C-alpha cells in the first residue's frame, strides 16, 4: 500500500523553510527520500532506518517516528535548486522493494 | 561506471504490439526493480527481482512480464500493448539486504501506446 505524502504541493521563496510528511499504515524497516527534477530520474537524498540510523544529504534533514510510522523531510533555507518533486519510499522489511508515495511538488522562486 | 542504463529512451507503439524494455546495471547490485510513473500517481512498482533467479509481482503487474537474465540485466516485456500502458518506465537497482543501501534509478523510457 502506497504511503501517504502531504502536502501535495508547496510554493516557497528562497530562504523559506518547508516540511514534507510521509505516513504509512504498516510497520516500517526504513524510509527513503528522493528528489526528481522535471524530465529526469529520481535521485537519492536520505535513508532513515528503524532504530534511528540515518544517511543522507548535508543540507537536508529528516526524522522517522517509529511509533507513528511517519517520516518528515525538513528543507531549511530553501534554494532555487531545491525545486522538484519529492518522493518517500517505504520498506516494510530489510531487502523488500520500496513502495513510493505520490510525491510532493516543491517550487522555489527568487 | 555507467550506473543503471535503459534502452530505448523513447518508444511509440500501436495497440496490440509487443516490445521489451532493457535495463542493465554495472554496480554488482543484487536487487532490481521496474516502476512506472504517471502524472499524479507517483512511482508504482511493477515487478522486482530481489536476487538473480527470482522475480516477484509488485503493485501493478498486469499486462507485463519480466526476465532476470543475469545479475546485471532485468528486462520488462509488454506482450500486447494497451493505451493504458502509456507511461514513463524506470528501472532501478539496489545492493539489497539490510542497512543503508540506496536505490539507483536509470534515466527512464518514455513509452506511448496509440
Coordinates of N, CA and C in Angstrom, one line a residue:
Chain A
X1 N 0.8 -1.2 0.0 CA 0.0 0.0 0.0 C 0.9 1.2 0.0
X2 N 0.5 2.2 -0.9 CA 1.3 3.4 -1.0 C 1.3 4.2 0.3
X3 N 2.5 4.7 0.7 CA 2.5 5.7 1.8 C 1.8 7.0 1.4
X4 N 1.3 7.7 2.3 CA 0.6 9.0 2.0 C 1.5 10.2 2.3
X5 N 1.7 11.0 1.3 CA 2.5 12.2 1.4 C 1.7 13.4 1.6
X6 N 2.1 14.4 2.4 CA 1.5 15.7 2.5 C 2.5 16.8 2.7
X7 N 2.3 18.0 2.2 CA 1.2 18.3 1.3 C 1.5 17.8 -0.1
X8 N 0.5 18.0 -1.0 CA 0.8 17.7 -2.4 C 1.7 18.6 -3.1
X9 N 1.6 19.9 -2.7 CA 2.4 20.9 -3.4 C 2.8 22.0 -2.4
X10 N 4.0 22.6 -2.5 CA 4.4 23.7 -1.7 C 5.1 24.7 -2.6
X11 N 4.8 26.0 -2.3 CA 5.4 27.1 -3.0 C 6.1 28.0 -2.0
X12 N 7.4 28.2 -2.3 CA 8.3 28.9 -1.4 C 9.0 30.0 -2.1
X13 N 9.5 31.0 -1.3 CA 10.5 32.0 -1.7 C 11.9 31.4 -1.2
X14 N 12.9 31.8 -1.9 CA 14.2 31.4 -1.5 C 14.4 31.8 0.0
X15 N 15.0 30.9 0.7 CA 15.3 31.2 2.1 C 14.2 30.7 3.1
X16 N 13.1 30.4 2.6 CA 12.0 29.9 3.4 C 12.2 28.4 3.7
X17 N 11.5 27.9 4.7 CA 11.6 26.5 5.1 C 10.3 25.7 4.7
X18 N 10.5 24.4 4.6 CA 9.3 23.6 4.3 C 9.5 22.2 5.0
X19 N 8.3 21.6 5.3 CA 8.3 20.2 5.8 C 7.4 19.4 5.0
X20 N 7.9 18.2 4.6 CA 7.1 17.3 3.8 C 7.0 16.0 4.6
X21 N 5.8 15.5 4.7 CA 5.4 14.4 5.6 C 5.1 13.1 4.8
X22 N 5.4 12.0 5.4 CA 5.1 10.7 4.8 C 4.6 9.8 5.8
X23 N 3.5 9.1 5.7 CA 3.0 8.2 6.7 C 2.5 6.9 6.0
X24 N 2.7 5.9 6.8 CA 2.4 4.5 6.4 C 1.5 3.8 7.4
X25 N 0.6 3.0 6.8 CA -0.3 2.2 7.7 C 0.4 0.9 8.2
X26 N 1.6 0.6 7.6 CA 2.3 -0.6 8.0 C 3.6 -0.2 8.8
X27 N 4.0 -1.2 9.6 CA 5.3 -1.0 10.4 C 6.4 -1.0 9.3
X28 N 7.3 -0.1 9.5 CA 8.4 0.1 8.5 C 9.8 -0.3 9.0
X29 N 10.6 -0.8 8.1 CA 12.0 -1.0 8.4 C 12.8 0.2 8.1
X30 N 12.4 0.9 7.0 CA 13.2 2.1 6.6 C 12.3 3.0 5.8
X31 N 12.7 4.3 5.7 CA 12.1 5.3 4.8 C 13.2 5.9 4.0
X32 N 12.9 6.0 2.7 CA 13.9 6.6 1.8 C 13.3 7.9 1.2
X33 N 14.1 8.9 1.0 CA 13.6 10.1 0.3 C 14.4 10.4 -0.9
X34 N 13.7 10.7 -2.0 CA 14.2 11.0 -3.3 C 13.7 12.3 -3.8
X35 N 14.5 13.0 -4.7 CA 14.0 14.2 -5.4 C 14.1 14.0 -6.9
X36 N 13.1 14.4 -7.6 CA 13.1 14.3 -9.0 C 12.9 15.6 -9.7
X37 N 13.8 16.0 -10.6 CA 13.6 17.2 -11.4 C 12.9 16.8 -12.6
X38 N 12.2 17.8 -13.2 CA 11.4 17.5 -14.4 C 12.1 16.9 -15.5
X39 N 11.6 15.7 -16.0 CA 12.3 15.0 -17.1 C 13.5 14.2 -16.7
X40 N 13.8 14.1 -15.5 CA 14.9 13.3 -15.0 C 14.5 12.2 -14.1
X41 N 15.5 11.4 -13.8 CA 15.2 10.2 -12.9 C 15.3 10.7 -11.4
X42 N 14.6 10.0 -10.5 CA 14.7 10.4 -9.1 C 16.1 10.2 -8.6
X43 N 16.5 11.0 -7.6 CA 17.9 11.0 -7.1 C 17.8 10.8 -5.6
X44 N 18.6 10.0 -5.0 CA 18.6 9.7 -3.6 C 18.9 10.9 -2.7
X45 N 18.2 11.1 -1.6 CA 18.5 12.1 -0.6 C 18.9 11.5 0.7
X46 N 18.0 10.7 1.3 CA 18.1 10.3 2.7 C 17.6 8.8 2.8
X47 N 18.2 8.1 3.8 CA 17.6 6.9 4.3 C 17.5 7.0 5.8
X48 N 16.4 6.6 6.3 CA 16.2 6.6 7.8 C 15.8 5.1 8.1
X49 N 16.6 4.5 9.0 CA 16.3 3.2 9.4 C 15.6 3.1 10.7
X50 N 14.9 2.1 10.9 CA 14.3 1.7 12.2 C 15.4 1.6 13.2
X51 N 15.2 2.3 14.3 CA 16.3 2.3 15.3 C 17.1 3.5 15.3
X52 N 16.9 4.4 14.3 CA 17.5 5.8 14.4 C 18.6 6.1 13.5
X53 N 19.2 5.1 12.8 CA 20.3 5.4 11.9 C 19.8 6.2 10.7
X54 N 20.7 7.1 10.2 CA 20.4 7.9 9.1 C 21.6 8.0 8.2
X55 N 21.3 8.2 6.9 CA 22.4 8.5 6.0 C 21.8 9.5 4.9
X56 N 22.5 10.5 4.6 CA 22.0 11.4 3.6 C 22.7 12.7 3.3
X57 N 21.9 13.6 2.8 CA 22.3 14.8 2.2 C 22.8 15.8 3.3
X58 N 23.8 16.6 3.0 CA 24.3 17.5 4.0 C 23.3 18.6 4.5
X59 N 22.6 19.2 3.6 CA 21.7 20.3 3.9 C 20.3 20.0 4.1
X60 N 19.9 18.7 4.0 CA 18.5 18.4 4.2 C 18.5 17.4 5.3
X61 N 17.5 17.5 6.2 CA 17.4 16.6 7.4 C 16.0 16.0 7.4
X62 N 15.9 14.9 8.1 CA 14.7 14.2 8.2 C 14.6 13.5 9.5
X63 N 13.3 13.1 9.8 CA 13.1 12.3 11.1 C 12.2 11.1 10.8
X64 N 12.2 10.2 11.7 CA 11.4 9.0 11.5 C 10.8 8.6 12.8
X65 N 9.5 8.7 13.0 CA 8.8 8.4 14.2 C 8.3 7.0 14.0
X66 N 9.0 6.0 14.7 CA 8.6 4.6 14.5 C 7.3 4.3 15.1
X67 N 6.9 5.0 16.2 CA 5.6 4.7 16.8 C 4.4 5.0 15.9
X68 N 4.6 6.1 15.2 CA 3.5 6.5 14.3 C 3.7 6.1 12.8
X69 N 4.9 5.5 12.5 CA 5.2 5.1 11.1 C 5.1 6.4 10.2
X70 N 5.7 7.4 10.7 CA 5.7 8.7 9.9 C 7.2 9.2 9.8
X71 N 7.4 9.8 8.7 CA 8.7 10.5 8.4 C 8.4 11.9 7.9
X72 N 9.3 12.8 8.3 CA 9.2 14.1 7.8 C 10.6 14.6 7.2
X73 N 10.5 15.3 6.1 CA 11.7 15.8 5.5 C 11.7 17.3 5.7
X74 N 12.8 17.8 6.2 CA 12.9 19.3 6.6 C 13.9 19.9 5.6
X75 N 13.3 20.9 4.9 CA 14.1 21.7 3.9 C 14.2 23.1 4.5
X76 N 15.4 23.5 4.9 CA 15.6 24.8 5.6 C 16.4 25.7 4.6
X77 N 16.1 27.0 4.8 CA 16.7 28.0 3.9 C 16.8 27.6 2.5
X78 N 15.6 27.3 1.9 CA 15.5 26.7 0.6 C 16.2 27.5 -0.5
X79 N 16.7 26.8 -1.4 CA 17.4 27.4 -2.6 C 16.6 27.1 -3.8
X80 N 16.9 27.8 -4.9 CA 16.2 27.5 -6.2 C 16.4 26.1 -6.6
X81 N 17.6 25.5 -6.3 CA 17.9 24.1 -6.7 C 17.1 23.1 -6.0
X82 N 16.3 23.5 -4.9 CA 15.5 22.5 -4.2 C 14.2 22.2 -4.9
X83 N 13.9 23.0 -6.0 CA 12.7 22.8 -6.7 C 12.6 21.4 -7.3
X84 N 11.5 20.8 -7.3 CA 11.3 19.4 -7.9 C 10.2 18.7 -7.1
X85 N 10.1 17.4 -7.4 CA 9.1 16.6 -6.8 C 9.8 15.6 -5.8
X86 N 9.4 15.6 -4.6 CA 10.0 14.8 -3.5 C 9.1 13.5 -3.3
X87 N 9.8 12.4 -3.3 CA 9.1 11.1 -3.0 C 9.6 10.5 -1.8
X88 N 8.7 9.9 -1.0 CA 9.2 9.0 0.0 C 8.9 7.6 -0.4
X89 N 9.9 6.7 -0.1 CA 9.7 5.3 -0.4 C 9.8 4.5 0.9
X90 N 8.9 3.6 1.1 CA 8.9 2.8 2.4 C 9.3 1.4 2.1
X91 N 10.0 0.8 3.1 CA 10.4 -0.6 3.1 C 9.9 -1.3 4.3
X92 N 9.1 -2.3 4.2 CA 8.5 -2.9 5.4 C 9.4 -3.9 6.1
X93 N 10.4 -4.4 5.3 CA 11.3 -5.4 5.8 C 12.6 -5.2 5.1
X94 N 13.7 -5.5 5.7 CA 15.0 -5.3 5.1 C 15.1 -6.2 3.8
X95 N 15.4 -5.5 2.7 CA 15.6 -6.3 1.5 C 14.3 -6.3 0.6
X96 N 13.2 -5.8 1.1 CA 12.0 -5.8 0.3 C 12.0 -4.6 -0.6
X97 N 11.0 -4.6 -1.5 CA 11.0 -3.5 -2.5 C 10.5 -2.2 -1.9
X98 N 11.0 -1.1 -2.4 CA 10.5 0.2 -1.9 C 9.1 0.5 -2.6
X99 N 8.2 1.0 -1.8 CA 6.9 1.4 -2.3 C 6.8 2.9 -2.1
X100 N 6.6 3.7 -3.2 CA 6.7 5.1 -3.1 C 5.3 5.8 -3.0
X101 N 5.3 7.0 -2.3 CA 4.2 7.8 -2.3 C 3.9 8.5 -3.6
X102 N 2.9 9.4 -3.7 CA 2.5 10.1 -4.9 C 3.4 11.3 -5.2
X103 N 4.1 11.7 -4.2 CA 5.0 12.8 -4.4 C 4.5 14.2 -3.9
X104 N 5.4 15.1 -3.6 CA 5.1 16.4 -3.2 C 6.0 17.4 -4.1
X105 N 5.3 18.2 -4.8 CA 5.9 19.2 -5.7 C 6.3 20.4 -5.0
X106 N 7.6 20.7 -5.0 CA 8.1 21.9 -4.3 C 8.6 22.9 -5.4
X107 N 8.1 24.2 -5.3 CA 8.5 25.2 -6.2 C 9.2 26.3 -5.4
X108 N 10.4 26.7 -5.7 CA 11.1 27.7 -5.0 C 11.4 28.9 -6.0
X109 N 11.0 30.1 -5.7 CA 11.2 31.2 -6.6 C 12.1 32.2 -5.9
X110 N 12.7 33.1 -6.7 CA 13.6 34.1 -6.1 C 12.8 35.4 -5.7
Chain B
X1 N 31.9 4.0 -14.4 CA 30.6 3.4 -14.0 C 29.5 4.1 -14.7
X2 N 28.7 3.3 -15.5 CA 27.5 3.9 -16.2 C 26.4 3.9 -15.2
X3 N 26.4 3.1 -14.2 CA 25.2 3.0 -13.2 C 24.1 2.1 -13.8
X4 N 22.9 2.7 -13.9 CA 21.8 1.9 -14.5 C 21.5 2.5 -15.9
X5 N 21.5 1.7 -16.8 CA 21.2 2.1 -18.2 C 19.9 1.4 -18.7
X6 N 19.1 2.2 -19.5 CA 17.9 1.7 -20.1 C 17.8 1.9 -21.6
X7 N 17.3 1.0 -22.3 CA 17.0 1.2 -23.7 C 15.7 0.6 -24.1
X8 N 14.9 1.3 -25.0 CA 15.3 2.6 -25.6 C 14.9 3.7 -24.7
X9 N 15.2 5.0 -25.1 CA 14.8 6.1 -24.3 C 13.4 6.6 -24.6
X10 N 13.0 6.4 -25.9 CA 11.6 6.7 -26.3 C 11.1 5.6 -27.2
X11 N 9.8 5.4 -27.1 CA 9.2 4.4 -28.0 C 7.7 4.7 -28.2
X12 N 7.3 4.5 -29.5 CA 5.9 4.7 -29.8 C 5.4 3.3 -30.3
X13 N 4.3 2.8 -29.8 CA 3.8 1.5 -30.2 C 2.3 1.7 -30.6
X14 N 1.8 0.8 -31.4 CA 0.4 0.7 -31.7 C -0.2 -0.3 -30.7
X15 N -1.5 -0.1 -30.5 CA -2.2 -1.1 -29.6 C -2.0 -2.5 -30.2
X16 N -1.7 -3.4 -29.2 CA -1.5 -4.8 -29.6 C -0.1 -5.2 -30.0
X17 N 0.8 -4.2 -30.2 CA 2.2 -4.6 -30.5 C 2.9 -5.0 -29.2
X18 N 4.0 -5.7 -29.4 CA 4.8 -6.1 -28.2 C 6.1 -5.5 -28.2
X19 N 6.7 -5.4 -27.1 CA 8.1 -4.9 -27.0 C 8.7 -5.2 -25.7
X20 N 10.1 -5.1 -25.7 CA 10.8 -5.4 -24.4 C 11.7 -4.2 -24.1
X21 N 11.6 -3.8 -22.8 CA 12.4 -2.7 -22.3 C 13.6 -3.3 -21.6
X22 N 14.8 -2.8 -22.0 CA 16.0 -3.4 -21.4 C 16.6 -2.5 -20.3
X23 N 17.2 -3.2 -19.3 CA 17.8 -2.5 -18.2 C 19.0 -3.3 -17.8
X24 N 20.1 -2.5 -17.6 CA 21.4 -3.1 -17.1 C 22.0 -2.3 -16.0
X25 N 22.7 -2.9 -15.1 CA 23.4 -2.1 -14.1 C 24.8 -2.7 -13.9
X26 N 25.8 -1.8 -13.6 CA 27.2 -2.3 -13.5 C 27.7 -2.1 -12.1
X27 N 26.8 -2.1 -11.1 CA 27.2 -1.8 -9.7 C 27.3 -3.1 -8.9
X28 N 27.1 -4.2 -9.5 CA 27.1 -5.5 -8.8 C 26.0 -5.6 -7.8
X29 N 24.8 -5.0 -8.1 CA 23.7 -5.0 -7.2 C 22.9 -6.3 -7.3
X30 N 22.4 -6.7 -6.2 CA 21.6 -8.0 -6.2 C 20.1 -7.7 -6.7
X31 N 19.6 -6.6 -6.3 CA 18.1 -6.4 -6.5 C 17.9 -5.4 -7.6
X32 N 16.9 -5.7 -8.4 CA 16.5 -4.8 -9.5 C 15.0 -4.6 -9.5
X33 N 14.5 -3.5 -10.1 CA 13.1 -3.1 -10.0 C 12.7 -2.5 -11.3
X34 N 11.4 -2.6 -11.6 CA 10.7 -1.8 -12.6 C 9.5 -1.0 -12.0
X35 N 9.6 0.3 -12.3 CA 8.5 1.2 -11.9 C 7.9 1.8 -13.1
X36 N 6.6 2.2 -13.0 CA 6.0 3.1 -13.9 C 5.6 4.4 -13.2
X37 N 5.7 5.5 -14.0 CA 5.4 6.8 -13.4 C 4.3 7.5 -14.3
X38 N 3.2 7.8 -13.7 CA 2.1 8.5 -14.4 C 1.8 9.8 -13.6
X39 N 1.4 10.8 -14.3 CA 1.1 12.1 -13.6 C 0.2 11.9 -12.4
X40 N 0.6 12.4 -11.2 CA -0.2 12.4 -10.0 C -0.3 11.0 -9.3
X41 N 0.4 10.0 -9.9 CA 0.4 8.7 -9.3 C 1.7 8.3 -8.6
X42 N 2.7 9.1 -8.7 CA 4.0 8.7 -8.1 C 4.6 7.6 -8.9
X43 N 5.5 6.8 -8.3 CA 6.2 5.7 -8.8 C 5.6 4.4 -8.4
X44 N 5.0 3.6 -9.3 CA 4.4 2.4 -8.9 C 5.2 1.2 -9.3
X45 N 5.4 0.3 -8.4 CA 6.2 -0.9 -8.6 C 5.5 -1.9 -9.5
X46 N 6.1 -2.3 -10.6 CA 5.5 -3.3 -11.5 C 6.0 -4.7 -11.1
X47 N 7.3 -4.9 -11.2 CA 7.9 -6.2 -10.8 C 9.2 -5.9 -10.2
X48 N 9.7 -6.9 -9.4 CA 11.1 -6.7 -8.9 C 11.8 -8.1 -8.8
X49 N 13.1 -8.0 -8.7 CA 13.9 -9.2 -8.6 C 14.8 -9.0 -7.4
X50 N 14.6 -9.6 -6.3 CA 15.4 -9.4 -5.1 C 16.8 -10.0 -5.3
X51 N 16.9 -11.0 -6.1 CA 18.2 -11.6 -6.4 C 18.2 -12.3 -7.7
X52 N 19.3 -12.6 -8.3 CA 19.4 -13.3 -9.5 C 18.6 -14.6 -9.4
X53 N 17.7 -14.9 -10.4 CA 16.9 -16.1 -10.3 C 15.6 -16.0 -9.7
X54 N 15.2 -14.8 -9.1 CA 13.9 -14.7 -8.5 C 13.2 -13.4 -9.1
X55 N 11.9 -13.5 -9.2 CA 11.1 -12.3 -9.6 C 9.8 -12.4 -8.8
X56 N 9.3 -11.2 -8.5 CA 8.0 -11.1 -7.8 C 7.2 -9.9 -8.3
X57 N 5.9 -10.1 -8.2 CA 5.0 -9.1 -8.6 C 5.0 -7.9 -7.6
X58 N 4.8 -6.7 -8.2 CA 4.7 -5.5 -7.4 C 3.2 -5.1 -7.3
X59 N 3.0 -3.8 -7.3 CA 1.7 -3.2 -7.2 C 0.8 -3.3 -8.4
X60 N 1.4 -3.2 -9.6 CA 0.7 -3.1 -10.8 C 1.3 -4.0 -11.9
X61 N 1.3 -5.4 -11.7 CA 1.9 -6.3 -12.6 C 1.1 -6.7 -13.9
X62 N -0.2 -6.4 -13.9 CA -1.0 -6.9 -15.0 C -0.6 -6.3 -16.3
X63 N -0.4 -7.2 -17.3 CA 0.0 -6.7 -18.7 C 1.5 -6.7 -18.9
X64 N 2.2 -7.2 -17.9 CA 3.7 -7.1 -18.0 C 4.3 -8.5 -17.6
X65 N 5.5 -8.8 -18.2 CA 6.3 -9.9 -17.7 C 7.7 -9.4 -17.6
X66 N 8.5 -10.1 -16.8 CA 9.9 -9.7 -16.6 C 10.8 -11.0 -16.7
X67 N 12.1 -10.7 -17.0 CA 13.1 -11.7 -17.0 C 14.3 -11.2 -16.4
X68 N 14.9 -11.9 -15.4 CA 16.2 -11.5 -14.8 C 17.2 -12.4 -15.6
X69 N 17.8 -11.8 -16.6 CA 18.6 -12.6 -17.5 C 19.9 -13.0 -16.8
X70 N 20.5 -12.2 -16.0 CA 21.7 -12.5 -15.2 C 21.7 -11.4 -14.1
X71 N 22.8 -11.3 -13.4 CA 22.9 -10.4 -12.3 C 22.8 -8.9 -12.8
X72 N 23.3 -8.7 -13.9 CA 23.3 -7.3 -14.5 C 22.0 -6.9 -15.1
X73 N 21.3 -7.8 -15.7 CA 20.2 -7.4 -16.6 C 18.8 -7.8 -16.2
X74 N 17.8 -6.9 -16.4 CA 16.5 -7.2 -15.9 C 15.6 -6.5 -17.0
X75 N 14.8 -7.3 -17.7 CA 14.0 -6.8 -18.8 C 12.5 -6.8 -18.5
X76 N 11.8 -5.9 -19.1 CA 10.3 -5.8 -18.9 C 9.7 -6.0 -20.3
X77 N 8.7 -6.9 -20.4 CA 8.1 -7.1 -21.6 C 6.6 -6.8 -21.6
X78 N 6.1 -6.1 -22.6 CA 4.7 -5.9 -22.8 C 4.3 -6.8 -24.0
X79 N 3.5 -7.7 -23.7 CA 3.1 -8.7 -24.8 C 2.1 -8.1 -25.8
X80 N 1.2 -7.4 -25.3 CA 0.1 -6.8 -26.2 C -0.2 -5.4 -25.6
X81 N 0.5 -4.4 -26.1 CA 0.5 -3.1 -25.5 C -0.9 -2.5 -25.6
X82 N -1.3 -1.7 -24.6 CA -2.6 -1.0 -24.5 C -2.3 0.4 -24.2
X83 N -3.2 1.3 -24.6 CA -3.0 2.8 -24.3 C -2.8 3.1 -22.8
X84 N -3.4 2.3 -22.0 CA -3.2 2.5 -20.5 C -1.8 2.2 -20.0
X85 N -1.0 1.6 -20.9 CA 0.4 1.4 -20.6 C 1.3 2.6 -21.0
X86 N 0.7 3.6 -21.6 CA 1.5 4.8 -21.9 C 2.0 5.4 -20.6
X87 N 3.3 5.5 -20.5 CA 3.9 5.9 -19.2 C 5.4 6.2 -19.3
X88 N 6.0 6.6 -18.3 CA 7.5 6.6 -18.2 C 7.9 5.4 -17.3
X89 N 8.8 4.6 -17.8 CA 9.2 3.4 -17.1 C 10.6 3.6 -16.6
X90 N 10.8 3.4 -15.3 CA 12.1 3.5 -14.7 C 12.5 2.1 -14.2
X91 N 13.8 1.8 -14.5 CA 14.4 0.6 -13.9 C 15.3 1.1 -12.7
X92 N 15.5 0.3 -11.7 CA 16.3 0.7 -10.6 C 17.0 -0.5 -10.0
X93 N 18.1 -0.2 -9.3 CA 18.8 -1.3 -8.6 C 19.3 -0.9 -7.2
X94 N 19.5 -1.9 -6.4 CA 20.0 -1.7 -5.0 C 20.9 -2.9 -4.7
X95 N 21.8 -2.6 -3.7 CA 22.6 -3.7 -3.3 C 21.8 -4.8 -2.7
X96 N 20.7 -4.4 -1.9 CA 19.9 -5.4 -1.3 C 20.3 -5.7 0.1
X97 N 19.5 -6.5 0.8 CA 19.8 -6.8 2.2 C 19.5 -5.7 3.1
X98 N 20.1 -5.7 4.3 CA 19.8 -4.7 5.3 C 20.8 -3.6 5.3
X99 N 20.4 -2.5 6.1 CA 21.4 -1.4 6.2 C 21.1 -0.3 5.2
X100 N 22.1 0.6 5.1 CA 22.0 1.7 4.2 C 22.3 1.3 2.8
X101 N 21.3 1.1 2.0 CA 21.6 0.9 0.6 C 20.5 1.6 -0.2
X102 N 21.0 2.7 -0.8 CA 20.0 3.5 -1.6 C 19.8 2.8 -2.9
X103 N 18.7 3.3 -3.5 CA 18.3 2.8 -4.8 C 18.7 3.7 -5.9
X104 N 19.3 3.2 -7.0 CA 19.7 4.0 -8.1 C 18.8 3.8 -9.3
X105 N 18.4 4.9 -9.9 CA 17.4 4.8 -11.0 C 18.1 5.0 -12.3
X106 N 17.6 4.3 -13.4 CA 18.0 4.6 -14.7 C 17.3 5.9 -15.2
X107 N 17.7 6.3 -16.4 CA 17.2 7.6 -17.0 C 15.7 7.5 -17.4
X108 N 15.1 6.3 -17.6 CA 13.7 6.2 -17.9 C 13.5 5.9 -19.4
X109 N 12.4 5.2 -19.7 CA 11.9 5.0 -21.1 C 10.5 5.6 -21.2
X110 N 10.4 6.5 -22.1 CA 9.1 7.2 -22.3 C 8.3 6.4 -23.4
X111 N 7.3 5.7 -23.0 CA 6.5 4.9 -23.9 C 5.1 5.5 -24.2
X112 N 4.8 5.6 -25.5 CA 3.5 6.0 -25.9 C 2.8 4.9 -26.7
X113 N 1.6 4.5 -26.3 CA 0.8 3.5 -27.0 C -0.4 4.1 -27.6
X114 N -0.4 4.0 -28.9 CA -1.5 4.7 -29.7 C -2.7 3.8 -29.9

